[in-house]
PDB file of C-alpha atoms in Angstrom:
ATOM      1  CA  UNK A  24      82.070  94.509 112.779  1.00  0.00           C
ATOM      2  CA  UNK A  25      83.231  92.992 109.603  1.00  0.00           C
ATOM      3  CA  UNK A  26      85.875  90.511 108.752  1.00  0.00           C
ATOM      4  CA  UNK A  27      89.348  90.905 107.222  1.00  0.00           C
ATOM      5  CA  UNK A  28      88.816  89.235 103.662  1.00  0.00           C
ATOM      6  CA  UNK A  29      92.107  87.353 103.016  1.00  0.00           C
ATOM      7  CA  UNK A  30      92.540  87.085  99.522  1.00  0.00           C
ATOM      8  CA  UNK A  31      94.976  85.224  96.665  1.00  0.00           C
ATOM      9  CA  UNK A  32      96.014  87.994  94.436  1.00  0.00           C
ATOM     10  CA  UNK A  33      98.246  91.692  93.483  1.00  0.00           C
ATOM     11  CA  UNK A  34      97.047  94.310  95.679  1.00  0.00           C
ATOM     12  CA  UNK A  35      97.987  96.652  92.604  1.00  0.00           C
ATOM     13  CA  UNK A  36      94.663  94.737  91.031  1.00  0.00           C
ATOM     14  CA  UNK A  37      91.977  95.408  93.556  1.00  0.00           C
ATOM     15  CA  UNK A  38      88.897  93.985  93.583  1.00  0.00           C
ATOM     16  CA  UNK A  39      85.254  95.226  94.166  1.00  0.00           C
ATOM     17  CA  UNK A  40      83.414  97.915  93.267  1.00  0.00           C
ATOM     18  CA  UNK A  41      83.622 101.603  94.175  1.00  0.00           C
ATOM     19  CA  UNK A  42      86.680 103.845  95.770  1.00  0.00           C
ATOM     20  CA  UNK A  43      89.427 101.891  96.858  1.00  0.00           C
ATOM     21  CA  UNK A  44      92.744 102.496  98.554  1.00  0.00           C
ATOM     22  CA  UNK A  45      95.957 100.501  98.239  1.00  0.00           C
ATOM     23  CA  UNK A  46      97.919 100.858 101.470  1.00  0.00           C
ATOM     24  CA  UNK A  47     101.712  99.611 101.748  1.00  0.00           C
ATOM     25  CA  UNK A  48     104.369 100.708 104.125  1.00  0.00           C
ATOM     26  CA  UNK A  49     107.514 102.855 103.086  1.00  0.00           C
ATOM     27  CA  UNK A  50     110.678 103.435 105.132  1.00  0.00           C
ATOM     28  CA  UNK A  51     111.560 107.163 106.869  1.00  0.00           C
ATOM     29  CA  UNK A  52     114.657 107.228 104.543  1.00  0.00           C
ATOM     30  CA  UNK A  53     112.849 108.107 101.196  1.00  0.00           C
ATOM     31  CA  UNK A  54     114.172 104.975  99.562  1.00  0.00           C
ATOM     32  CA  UNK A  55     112.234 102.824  97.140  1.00  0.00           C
ATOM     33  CA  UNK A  56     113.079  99.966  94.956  1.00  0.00           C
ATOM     34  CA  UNK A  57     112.609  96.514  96.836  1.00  0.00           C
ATOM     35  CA  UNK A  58     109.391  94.831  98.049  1.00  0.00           C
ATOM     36  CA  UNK A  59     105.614  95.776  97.111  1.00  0.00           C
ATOM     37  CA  UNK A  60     106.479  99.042  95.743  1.00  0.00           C
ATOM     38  CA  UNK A  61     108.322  97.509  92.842  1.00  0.00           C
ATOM     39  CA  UNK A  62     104.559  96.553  91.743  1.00  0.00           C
ATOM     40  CA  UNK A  63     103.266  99.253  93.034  1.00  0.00           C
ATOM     41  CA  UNK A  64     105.932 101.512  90.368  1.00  0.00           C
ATOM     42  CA  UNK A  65     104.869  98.587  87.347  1.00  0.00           C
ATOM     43  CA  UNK A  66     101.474  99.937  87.921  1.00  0.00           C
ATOM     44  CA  UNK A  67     101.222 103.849  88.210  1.00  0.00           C
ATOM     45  CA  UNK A  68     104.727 106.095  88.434  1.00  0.00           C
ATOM     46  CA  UNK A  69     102.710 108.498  90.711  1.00  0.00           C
ATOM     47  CA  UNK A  70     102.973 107.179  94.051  1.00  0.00           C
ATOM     48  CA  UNK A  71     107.004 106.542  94.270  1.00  0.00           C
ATOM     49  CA  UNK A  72     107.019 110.020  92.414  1.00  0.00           C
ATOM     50  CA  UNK A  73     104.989 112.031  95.356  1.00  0.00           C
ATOM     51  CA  UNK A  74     106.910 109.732  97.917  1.00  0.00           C
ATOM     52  CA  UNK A  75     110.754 110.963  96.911  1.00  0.00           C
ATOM     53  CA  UNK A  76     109.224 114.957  96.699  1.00  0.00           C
ATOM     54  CA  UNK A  77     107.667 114.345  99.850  1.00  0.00           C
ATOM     55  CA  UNK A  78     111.035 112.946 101.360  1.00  0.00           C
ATOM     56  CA  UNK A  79     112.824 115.744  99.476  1.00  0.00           C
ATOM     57  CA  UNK A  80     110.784 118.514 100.923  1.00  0.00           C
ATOM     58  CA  UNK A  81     110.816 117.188 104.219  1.00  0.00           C
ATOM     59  CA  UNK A  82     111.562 120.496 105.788  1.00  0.00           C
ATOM     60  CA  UNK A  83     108.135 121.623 105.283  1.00  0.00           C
ATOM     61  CA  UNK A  84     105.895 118.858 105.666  1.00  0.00           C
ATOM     62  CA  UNK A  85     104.815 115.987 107.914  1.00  0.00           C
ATOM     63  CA  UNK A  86     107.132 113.349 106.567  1.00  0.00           C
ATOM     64  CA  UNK A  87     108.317 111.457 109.138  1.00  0.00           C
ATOM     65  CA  UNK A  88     106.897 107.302 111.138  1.00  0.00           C
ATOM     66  CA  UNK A  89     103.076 107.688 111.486  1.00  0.00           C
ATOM     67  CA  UNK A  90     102.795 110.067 108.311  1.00  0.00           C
ATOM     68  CA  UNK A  91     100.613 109.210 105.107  1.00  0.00           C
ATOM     69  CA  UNK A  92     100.209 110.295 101.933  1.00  0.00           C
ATOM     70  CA  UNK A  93      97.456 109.681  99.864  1.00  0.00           C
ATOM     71  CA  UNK A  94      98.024 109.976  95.793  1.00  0.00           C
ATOM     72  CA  UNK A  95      95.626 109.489  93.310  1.00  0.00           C
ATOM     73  CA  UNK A  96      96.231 107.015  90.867  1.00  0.00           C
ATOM     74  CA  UNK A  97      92.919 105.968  88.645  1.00  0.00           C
ATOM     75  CA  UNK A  98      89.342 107.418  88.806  1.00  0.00           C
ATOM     76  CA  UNK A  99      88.604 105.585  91.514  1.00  0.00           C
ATOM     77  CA  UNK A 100      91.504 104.184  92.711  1.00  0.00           C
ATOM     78  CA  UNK A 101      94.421 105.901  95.469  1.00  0.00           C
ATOM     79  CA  UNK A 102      97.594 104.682  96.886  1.00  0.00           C
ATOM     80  CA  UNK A 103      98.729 105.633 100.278  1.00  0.00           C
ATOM     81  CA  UNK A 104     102.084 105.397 101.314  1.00  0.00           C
ATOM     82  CA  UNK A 105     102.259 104.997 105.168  1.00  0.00           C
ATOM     83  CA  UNK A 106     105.305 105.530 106.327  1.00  0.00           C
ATOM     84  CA  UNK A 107     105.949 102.855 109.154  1.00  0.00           C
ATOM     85  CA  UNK A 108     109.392 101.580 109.100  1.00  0.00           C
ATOM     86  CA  UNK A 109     112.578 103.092 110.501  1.00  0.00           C
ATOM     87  CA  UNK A 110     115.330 102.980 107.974  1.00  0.00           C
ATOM     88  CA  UNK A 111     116.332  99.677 105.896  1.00  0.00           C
ATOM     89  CA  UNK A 112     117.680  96.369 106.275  1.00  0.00           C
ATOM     90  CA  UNK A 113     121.350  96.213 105.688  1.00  0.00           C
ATOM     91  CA  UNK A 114     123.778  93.082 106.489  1.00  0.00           C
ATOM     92  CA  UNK A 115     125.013  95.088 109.476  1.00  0.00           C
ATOM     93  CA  UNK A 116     121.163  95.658 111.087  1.00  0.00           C
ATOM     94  CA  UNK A 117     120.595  94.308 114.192  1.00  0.00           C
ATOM     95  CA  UNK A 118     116.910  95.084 114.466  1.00  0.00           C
ATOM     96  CA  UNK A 119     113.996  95.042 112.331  1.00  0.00           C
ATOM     97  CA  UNK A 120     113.324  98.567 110.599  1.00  0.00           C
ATOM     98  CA  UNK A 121     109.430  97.968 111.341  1.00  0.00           C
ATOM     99  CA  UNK A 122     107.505 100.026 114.088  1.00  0.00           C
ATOM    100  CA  UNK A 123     104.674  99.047 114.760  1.00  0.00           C
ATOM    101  CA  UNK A 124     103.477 102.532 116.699  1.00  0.00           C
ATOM    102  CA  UNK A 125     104.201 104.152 113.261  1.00  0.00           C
ATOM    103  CA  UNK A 126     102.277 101.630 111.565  1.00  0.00           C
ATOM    104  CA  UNK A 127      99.607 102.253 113.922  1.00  0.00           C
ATOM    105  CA  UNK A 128      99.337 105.806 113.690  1.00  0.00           C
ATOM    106  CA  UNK A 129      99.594 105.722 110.243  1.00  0.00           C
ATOM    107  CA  UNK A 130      96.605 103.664 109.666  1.00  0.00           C
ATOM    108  CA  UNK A 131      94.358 106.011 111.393  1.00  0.00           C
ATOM    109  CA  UNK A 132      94.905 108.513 108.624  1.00  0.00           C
ATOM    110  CA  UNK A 133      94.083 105.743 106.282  1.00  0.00           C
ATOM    111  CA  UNK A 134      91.249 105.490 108.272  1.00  0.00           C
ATOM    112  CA  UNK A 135      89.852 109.144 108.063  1.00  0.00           C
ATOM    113  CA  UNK A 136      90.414 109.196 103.871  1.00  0.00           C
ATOM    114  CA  UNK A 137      88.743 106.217 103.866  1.00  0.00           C
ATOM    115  CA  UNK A 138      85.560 107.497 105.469  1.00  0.00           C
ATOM    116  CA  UNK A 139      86.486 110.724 103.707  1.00  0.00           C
ATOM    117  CA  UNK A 140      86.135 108.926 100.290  1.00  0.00           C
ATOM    118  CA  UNK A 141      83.934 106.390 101.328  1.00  0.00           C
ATOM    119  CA  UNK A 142      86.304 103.745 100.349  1.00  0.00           C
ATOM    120  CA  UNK A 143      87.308  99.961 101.099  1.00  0.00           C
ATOM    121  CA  UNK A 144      91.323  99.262 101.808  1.00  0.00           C
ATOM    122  CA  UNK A 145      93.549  97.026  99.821  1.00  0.00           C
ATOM    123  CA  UNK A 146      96.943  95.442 101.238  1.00  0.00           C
ATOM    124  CA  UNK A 147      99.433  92.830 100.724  1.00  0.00           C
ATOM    125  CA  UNK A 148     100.458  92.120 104.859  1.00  0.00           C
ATOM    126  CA  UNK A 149     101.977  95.406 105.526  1.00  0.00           C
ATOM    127  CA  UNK A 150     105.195  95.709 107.364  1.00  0.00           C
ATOM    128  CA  UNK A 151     105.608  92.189 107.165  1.00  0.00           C
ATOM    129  CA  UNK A 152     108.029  91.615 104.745  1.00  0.00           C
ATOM    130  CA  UNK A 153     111.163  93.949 104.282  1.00  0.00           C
ATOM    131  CA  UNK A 154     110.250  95.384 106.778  1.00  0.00           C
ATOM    132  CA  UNK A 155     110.805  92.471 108.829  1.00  0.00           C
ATOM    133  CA  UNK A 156     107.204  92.798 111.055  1.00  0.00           C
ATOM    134  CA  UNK A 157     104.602  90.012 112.198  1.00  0.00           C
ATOM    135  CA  UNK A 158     101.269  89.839 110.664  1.00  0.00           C
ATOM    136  CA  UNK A 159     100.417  88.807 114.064  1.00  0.00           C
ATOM    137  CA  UNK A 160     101.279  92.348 115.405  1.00  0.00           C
ATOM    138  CA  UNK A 161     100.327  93.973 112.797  1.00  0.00           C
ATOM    139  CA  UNK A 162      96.789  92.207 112.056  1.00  0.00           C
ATOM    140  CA  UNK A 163      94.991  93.628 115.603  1.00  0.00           C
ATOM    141  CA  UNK A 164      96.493  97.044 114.496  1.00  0.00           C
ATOM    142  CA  UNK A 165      94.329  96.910 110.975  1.00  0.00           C
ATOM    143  CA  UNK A 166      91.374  95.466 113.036  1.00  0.00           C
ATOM    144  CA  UNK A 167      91.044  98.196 115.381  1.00  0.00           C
ATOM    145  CA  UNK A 168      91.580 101.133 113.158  1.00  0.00           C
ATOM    146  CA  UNK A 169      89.815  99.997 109.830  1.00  0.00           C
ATOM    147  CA  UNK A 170      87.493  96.994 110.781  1.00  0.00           C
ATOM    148  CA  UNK A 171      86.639  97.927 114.160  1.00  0.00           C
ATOM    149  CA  UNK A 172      85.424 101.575 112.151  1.00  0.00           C
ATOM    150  CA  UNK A 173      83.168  99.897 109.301  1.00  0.00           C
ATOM    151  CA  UNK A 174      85.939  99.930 106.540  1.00  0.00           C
ATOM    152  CA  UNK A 175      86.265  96.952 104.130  1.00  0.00           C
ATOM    153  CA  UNK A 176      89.900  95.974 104.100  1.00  0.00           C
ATOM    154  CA  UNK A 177      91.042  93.527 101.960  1.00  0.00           C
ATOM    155  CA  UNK A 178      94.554  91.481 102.424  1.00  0.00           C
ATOM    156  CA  UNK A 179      96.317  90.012  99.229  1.00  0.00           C
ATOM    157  CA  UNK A 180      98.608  87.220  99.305  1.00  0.00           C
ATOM    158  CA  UNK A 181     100.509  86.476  96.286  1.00  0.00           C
ATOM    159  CA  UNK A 182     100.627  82.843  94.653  1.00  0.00           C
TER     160      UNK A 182
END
C-alpha cells in the first residue's frame, strides 16, 4: 500500500503525469463562494457551473451527503465535487457542517472513477477547513478508500 504524498502547493495545479482528479468537499445547500472552490472557480468555471444545476435539479438526481460529481475540466484533468458537509457555518451554528460518513461515502465514488480512469487524486485537506473537520478524522477515511485500493492521492498544503 502506498503513502499519502503531502505536498506544498494549489491543488488546482496538480502534479504528475497522466489522469488526475481534484477532489474538494461542497456543502448540501448548493452554495459556493468561500474556501477551495474560490480557486477551484479562478481555474475552470465548469465545476461550480455543474454543481449549482446539479443542486437546482435536485429533484431528479442523487444530490444529496455522500453524492459526487465528476466534471471534466482539461484533457486529462477532472474535478469532483463530493458533497460532504451539511449546510454552512453561520455566527449562530453550533456544530460543525462537516460529516464525516458523507465524506466517507463520497470518496468511494472517487474511488471507482479513479480506477475507472485510471487516475491519481489531488486534494487540499478536505473537510478540514470551512467545513470545520479534522484531518485526523478525515486522513484514515482517504487511506482506506483510495490508498488502501492502489490510488495515488496527493494532499496540497498551501504556503
Amino acid at each position: 500500500m502506498s503513502a499519502i504524498e503531502y505536498v506544498r502547493g494549489d491543488a488546482t495545479a496538480p502534479r504528475g503525469k497522466g489522469v488526475k482528479i481534484v477532489a474538494h468537499v461542497c456543502n448540501d445547500l448548493g452554495g459556493w463562494g468561500k474556501g477551495f472552490v474560490l480557486a477551484v472557480s479562478r481555474r475552470w468555471p465548469e465545476p461550480e457551473a455543474a454543481y449549482r444545476r446539479w443542486h437546482r435539479e435536485r429533484a431528479g438526481n442523487d444530490f444529496g451527503l455522500g453524492a459526487a460529481q465528476f466534471v471534466r475540466v482539461e484533457p486529462y484533468v477532472w474535478v469532483a465535487n463530493l458533497v460532504g458537509q451539511r449546510g454552512i457555518r453561520t455566527g449562530r451554528s453550533t456544530g460543525v457542517p462537516v460529516r464525516y460518513e458523507a465524506i466517507d461515502a463520497a470518496l468511494g465514488r472517487l474511488a471507482d472513477k479513479a480506477e475507472e480512469l485510471g487516475a491519481s487524486v489531488h486534494m487540499p485537506r478536505i473537510g478540514c477547513g470551512l467545513a470545520g473537520g479534522t484531518w485526523a478524522k478525515v486522513e484514515p477515511l482517504v487511506r482506506e478508500r483510495l490508498v488502501a485500493r492502489g490510488i495515488a492521492v496527493t494532499v496540497y498544503d498551501v504556503g
